[in-house]
Amino acid sequence: MLPLFEHIDPIPSPVEVLLKKEFKHTIVRYRKDGIVHVTYMEGRNVTISDLYAMGKFISHIGVANKYKVLSELELGATIDNEARVFLATEAGSMFISKNAVLCRYIEQEMISNFFIRVDNPKVSTKIFEDKTKAIKWLLSSSLDKISG
């Protein structure tokens, strides 16, 4: 039986999760296909200290220097301005080679577009509404930086 406080994945991934760490506002999973899947939990606001904690966990995976990241935003999940700006920098994306942002809600798409067009992340970043397409792009050699 699962504890009540444990986050339950609405649709389990068909790919095996090798490592998983649940933080205050996010869940980070390292998948067998090499993708780091970050879930920004419902109604939570991610801060720069959250990014540092996730970065520390990702750095200890030890399989690669940089990882392809699937960023999945649940309903009402937000990221504060300082964290968003930091994530766009070279230091903030130190362990990221590509970032697919999965947006299912219009407000997430607006924030993600702002991130790409204004903050101009240093790594290839693309917005998706479909998880399968996001994963396909992450696993491809494409480095385009276009939303949608």
PDB file of C-alpha atoms in Angstrom:
ATOM      1  CA  MET A   1       0.000   0.000   0.000  1.00  0.00           C
ATOM      2  CA  LEU A   2       1.320   3.441  -0.944  1.00  0.00           C
ATOM      3  CA  PRO A   3       1.643   6.151   1.679  1.00  0.00           C
ATOM      4  CA  LEU A   4      -0.846   8.977   1.169  1.00  0.00           C
ATOM      5  CA  PHE A   5       1.875  11.568   0.604  1.00  0.00           C
ATOM      6  CA  GLU A   6       3.577   9.708  -2.235  1.00  0.00           C
ATOM      7  CA  HIS A   7       3.012  11.124  -5.709  1.00  0.00           C
ATOM      8  CA  ILE A   8       1.255   8.637  -7.987  1.00  0.00           C
ATOM      9  CA  ASP A   9       2.011   8.791 -11.692  1.00  0.00           C
ATOM     10  CA  PRO A  10      -1.242   9.214 -13.648  1.00  0.00           C
ATOM     11  CA  ILE A  11       0.119   7.271 -16.632  1.00  0.00           C
ATOM     12  CA  PRO A  12       3.120   5.069 -15.812  1.00  0.00           C
ATOM     13  CA  SER A  13       5.971   5.148 -18.322  1.00  0.00           C
ATOM     14  CA  PRO A  14       6.533   2.022 -20.408  1.00  0.00           C
ATOM     15  CA  VAL A  15      10.273   2.673 -19.983  1.00  0.00           C
ATOM     16  CA  GLU A  16      11.911   1.353 -16.827  1.00  0.00           C
ATOM     17  CA  VAL A  17      12.875   3.984 -14.249  1.00  0.00           C
ATOM     18  CA  LEU A  18      16.354   3.261 -12.896  1.00  0.00           C
ATOM     19  CA  LEU A  19      16.547   6.057 -10.303  1.00  0.00           C
ATOM     20  CA  LYS A  20      13.862   8.219  -8.739  1.00  0.00           C
ATOM     21  CA  LYS A  21      14.023  11.074  -6.238  1.00  0.00           C
ATOM     22  CA  GLU A  22      11.050  13.007  -4.926  1.00  0.00           C
ATOM     23  CA  PHE A  23      11.726  16.576  -3.865  1.00  0.00           C
ATOM     24  CA  LYS A  24       9.459  19.175  -2.254  1.00  0.00           C
ATOM     25  CA  HIS A  25       8.166  20.524  -5.599  1.00  0.00           C
ATOM     26  CA  THR A  26       9.420  18.076  -8.227  1.00  0.00           C
ATOM     27  CA  ILE A  27      10.028  14.419  -8.965  1.00  0.00           C
ATOM     28  CA  VAL A  28      13.126  13.430 -10.938  1.00  0.00           C
ATOM     29  CA  ARG A  29      13.361  10.060 -12.679  1.00  0.00           C
ATOM     30  CA  TYR A  30      16.294   8.663 -14.629  1.00  0.00           C
ATOM     31  CA  ARG A  31      14.894   6.339 -17.293  1.00  0.00           C
ATOM     32  CA  LYS A  32      16.563   3.353 -18.951  1.00  0.00           C
ATOM     33  CA  ASP A  33      16.511   5.193 -22.322  1.00  0.00           C
ATOM     34  CA  GLY A  34      18.798   7.890 -20.842  1.00  0.00           C
ATOM     35  CA  ILE A  35      16.120  10.559 -20.405  1.00  0.00           C
ATOM     36  CA  VAL A  36      15.820  12.459 -17.138  1.00  0.00           C
ATOM     37  CA  HIS A  37      12.091  12.996 -16.582  1.00  0.00           C
ATOM     38  CA  VAL A  38      11.329  15.950 -14.290  1.00  0.00           C
ATOM     39  CA  THR A  39       7.746  16.359 -13.100  1.00  0.00           C
ATOM     40  CA  TYR A  40       6.878  19.792 -11.724  1.00  0.00           C
ATOM     41  CA  MET A  41       4.191  18.838  -9.222  1.00  0.00           C
ATOM     42  CA  GLU A  42       0.652  20.204  -9.265  1.00  0.00           C
ATOM     43  CA  GLY A  43       0.198  23.596  -7.639  1.00  0.00           C
ATOM     44  CA  ARG A  44       3.853  23.897  -6.579  1.00  0.00           C
ATOM     45  CA  ASN A  45       6.218  26.808  -7.248  1.00  0.00           C
ATOM     46  CA  VAL A  46       9.758  25.721  -8.129  1.00  0.00           C
ATOM     47  CA  THR A  47      12.561  27.902  -6.755  1.00  0.00           C
ATOM     48  CA  ILE A  48      16.268  28.173  -7.443  1.00  0.00           C
ATOM     49  CA  SER A  49      16.993  26.006  -4.373  1.00  0.00           C
ATOM     50  CA  ASP A  50      14.833  23.291  -5.982  1.00  0.00           C
ATOM     51  CA  LEU A  51      16.942  23.539  -9.153  1.00  0.00           C
ATOM     52  CA  TYR A  52      20.158  23.162  -7.137  1.00  0.00           C
ATOM     53  CA  ALA A  53      18.776  20.068  -5.362  1.00  0.00           C
ATOM     54  CA  MET A  54      17.717  18.520  -8.694  1.00  0.00           C
ATOM     55  CA  GLY A  55      21.099  19.371 -10.239  1.00  0.00           C
ATOM     56  CA  LYS A  56      22.914  17.663  -7.377  1.00  0.00           C
ATOM     57  CA  PHE A  57      20.813  14.512  -7.841  1.00  0.00           C
ATOM     58  CA  ILE A  58      21.298  14.519 -11.633  1.00  0.00           C
ATOM     59  CA  SER A  59      25.061  15.014 -11.267  1.00  0.00           C
ATOM     60  CA  HIS A  60      25.216  11.845  -9.154  1.00  0.00           C
ATOM     61  CA  ILE A  61      23.547   9.663 -11.804  1.00  0.00           C
ATOM     62  CA  GLY A  62      27.052   9.271 -13.194  1.00  0.00           C
ATOM     63  CA  VAL A  63      26.179   7.858 -16.605  1.00  0.00           C
ATOM     64  CA  ALA A  64      26.819  10.985 -18.718  1.00  0.00           C
ATOM     65  CA  ASN A  65      27.932  14.588 -18.303  1.00  0.00           C
ATOM     66  CA  LYS A  66      24.717  15.931 -19.834  1.00  0.00           C
ATOM     67  CA  TYR A  67      21.236  14.445 -20.109  1.00  0.00           C
ATOM     68  CA  LYS A  68      18.180  14.821 -22.299  1.00  0.00           C
ATOM     69  CA  VAL A  69      15.432  16.204 -20.068  1.00  0.00           C
ATOM     70  CA  LEU A  70      11.674  15.788 -20.320  1.00  0.00           C
ATOM     71  CA  SER A  71      10.138  18.605 -18.240  1.00  0.00           C
ATOM     72  CA  GLU A  72       6.518  17.791 -17.451  1.00  0.00           C
ATOM     73  CA  LEU A  73       4.396  20.514 -15.888  1.00  0.00           C
ATOM     74  CA  GLU A  74       1.340  19.436 -13.933  1.00  0.00           C
ATOM     75  CA  LEU A  75      -1.685  21.716 -13.510  1.00  0.00           C
ATOM     76  CA  GLY A  76      -0.796  24.872 -11.600  1.00  0.00           C
ATOM     77  CA  ALA A  77       2.936  24.115 -11.451  1.00  0.00           C
ATOM     78  CA  THR A  78       5.016  27.285 -11.726  1.00  0.00           C
ATOM     79  CA  ILE A  79       8.650  28.348 -11.608  1.00  0.00           C
ATOM     80  CA  ASP A  80       9.683  31.611  -9.985  1.00  0.00           C
ATOM     81  CA  ASN A  81      11.468  34.297 -12.018  1.00  0.00           C
ATOM     82  CA  GLU A  82      14.911  33.777 -10.479  1.00  0.00           C
ATOM     83  CA  ALA A  83      14.784  30.021 -11.109  1.00  0.00           C
ATOM     84  CA  ARG A  84      13.452  30.457 -14.665  1.00  0.00           C
ATOM     85  CA  VAL A  85      16.211  32.929 -15.592  1.00  0.00           C
ATOM     86  CA  PHE A  86      18.882  30.714 -13.985  1.00  0.00           C
ATOM     87  CA  LEU A  87      17.639  27.650 -15.880  1.00  0.00           C
ATOM     88  CA  ALA A  88      18.273  29.491 -19.156  1.00  0.00           C
ATOM     89  CA  THR A  89      21.943  30.119 -18.313  1.00  0.00           C
ATOM     90  CA  GLU A  90      24.895  27.859 -18.978  1.00  0.00           C
ATOM     91  CA  ALA A  91      25.267  27.208 -15.234  1.00  0.00           C
ATOM     92  CA  GLY A  92      21.555  26.465 -14.880  1.00  0.00           C
ATOM     93  CA  SER A  93      21.612  23.937 -17.699  1.00  0.00           C
ATOM     94  CA  MET A  94      24.985  22.418 -16.794  1.00  0.00           C
ATOM     95  CA  PHE A  95      23.657  18.835 -16.916  1.00  0.00           C
ATOM     96  CA  ILE A  96      21.178  19.296 -19.806  1.00  0.00           C
ATOM     97  CA  SER A  97      21.860  18.578 -23.479  1.00  0.00           C
ATOM     98  CA  LYS A  98      18.237  18.998 -24.685  1.00  0.00           C
ATOM     99  CA  ASN A  99      15.030  19.989 -22.927  1.00  0.00           C
ATOM    100  CA  ALA A 100      11.548  18.970 -24.083  1.00  0.00           C
ATOM    101  CA  VAL A 101       8.874  20.898 -22.184  1.00  0.00           C
ATOM    102  CA  LEU A 102       5.551  19.083 -22.032  1.00  0.00           C
ATOM    103  CA  CYS A 103       2.683  21.596 -21.751  1.00  0.00           C
ATOM    104  CA  ARG A 104      -0.934  20.535 -21.491  1.00  0.00           C
ATOM    105  CA  TYR A 105      -2.405  23.857 -20.355  1.00  0.00           C
ATOM    106  CA  ILE A 106      -2.387  27.268 -22.038  1.00  0.00           C
ATOM    107  CA  GLU A 107      -0.764  29.112 -19.102  1.00  0.00           C
ATOM    108  CA  GLN A 108       2.139  26.624 -19.144  1.00  0.00           C
ATOM    109  CA  GLU A 109       2.560  27.098 -22.869  1.00  0.00           C
ATOM    110  CA  MET A 110       2.668  30.884 -22.415  1.00  0.00           C
ATOM    111  CA  ILE A 111       5.340  30.669 -19.695  1.00  0.00           C
ATOM    112  CA  SER A 112       7.331  28.132 -21.720  1.00  0.00           C
ATOM    113  CA  ASN A 113       7.203  30.308 -24.843  1.00  0.00           C
ATOM    114  CA  PHE A 114       8.387  33.263 -22.750  1.00  0.00           C
ATOM    115  CA  PHE A 115      11.246  31.107 -21.446  1.00  0.00           C
ATOM    116  CA  ILE A 116      12.339  30.150 -24.961  1.00  0.00           C
ATOM    117  CA  ARG A 117      11.868  33.529 -26.665  1.00  0.00           C
ATOM    118  CA  VAL A 118      12.918  35.941 -23.897  1.00  0.00           C
ATOM    119  CA  ASP A 119      15.194  34.005 -21.540  1.00  0.00           C
ATOM    120  CA  ASN A 120      16.756  32.238 -24.542  1.00  0.00           C
ATOM    121  CA  PRO A 121      18.018  29.017 -22.909  1.00  0.00           C
ATOM    122  CA  LYS A 122      21.564  27.927 -23.775  1.00  0.00           C
ATOM    123  CA  VAL A 123      20.438  24.376 -24.613  1.00  0.00           C
ATOM    124  CA  SER A 124      18.064  23.248 -27.319  1.00  0.00           C
ATOM    125  CA  THR A 125      14.546  23.564 -25.867  1.00  0.00           C
ATOM    126  CA  LYS A 126      11.243  22.730 -27.497  1.00  0.00           C
ATOM    127  CA  ILE A 127       7.603  22.770 -26.365  1.00  0.00           C
ATOM    128  CA  PHE A 128       5.309  19.774 -26.890  1.00  0.00           C
ATOM    129  CA  GLU A 129       1.702  18.916 -26.150  1.00  0.00           C
ATOM    130  CA  ASP A 130       2.295  15.218 -26.843  1.00  0.00           C
ATOM    131  CA  LYS A 131       4.624  13.157 -24.632  1.00  0.00           C
ATOM    132  CA  THR A 132       5.417  10.613 -27.358  1.00  0.00           C
ATOM    133  CA  LYS A 133       6.550  13.361 -29.756  1.00  0.00           C
ATOM    134  CA  ALA A 134       8.624  14.991 -26.998  1.00  0.00           C
ATOM    135  CA  ILE A 135      10.431  11.718 -26.271  1.00  0.00           C
ATOM    136  CA  LYS A 136      10.956  11.041 -29.983  1.00  0.00           C
ATOM    137  CA  TRP A 137      12.578  14.492 -30.349  1.00  0.00           C
ATOM    138  CA  LEU A 138      14.755  13.964 -27.273  1.00  0.00           C
ATOM    139  CA  LEU A 139      16.031  10.649 -28.624  1.00  0.00           C
ATOM    140  CA  SER A 140      16.678  12.117 -32.100  1.00  0.00           C
ATOM    141  CA  SER A 141      19.792  14.006 -33.130  1.00  0.00           C
ATOM    142  CA  SER A 142      17.759  17.139 -33.891  1.00  0.00           C
ATOM    143  CA  LEU A 143      18.791  20.241 -31.944  1.00  0.00           C
ATOM    144  CA  ASP A 144      16.188  22.687 -33.288  1.00  0.00           C
ATOM    145  CA  LYS A 145      14.959  25.297 -30.829  1.00  0.00           C
ATOM    146  CA  ILE A 146      11.456  25.944 -32.136  1.00  0.00           C
ATOM    147  CA  SER A 147       8.334  25.724 -30.010  1.00  0.00           C
ATOM    148  CA  GLY A 148       5.431  23.437 -30.858  1.00  0.00           C
TER     149      GLY A 148
END
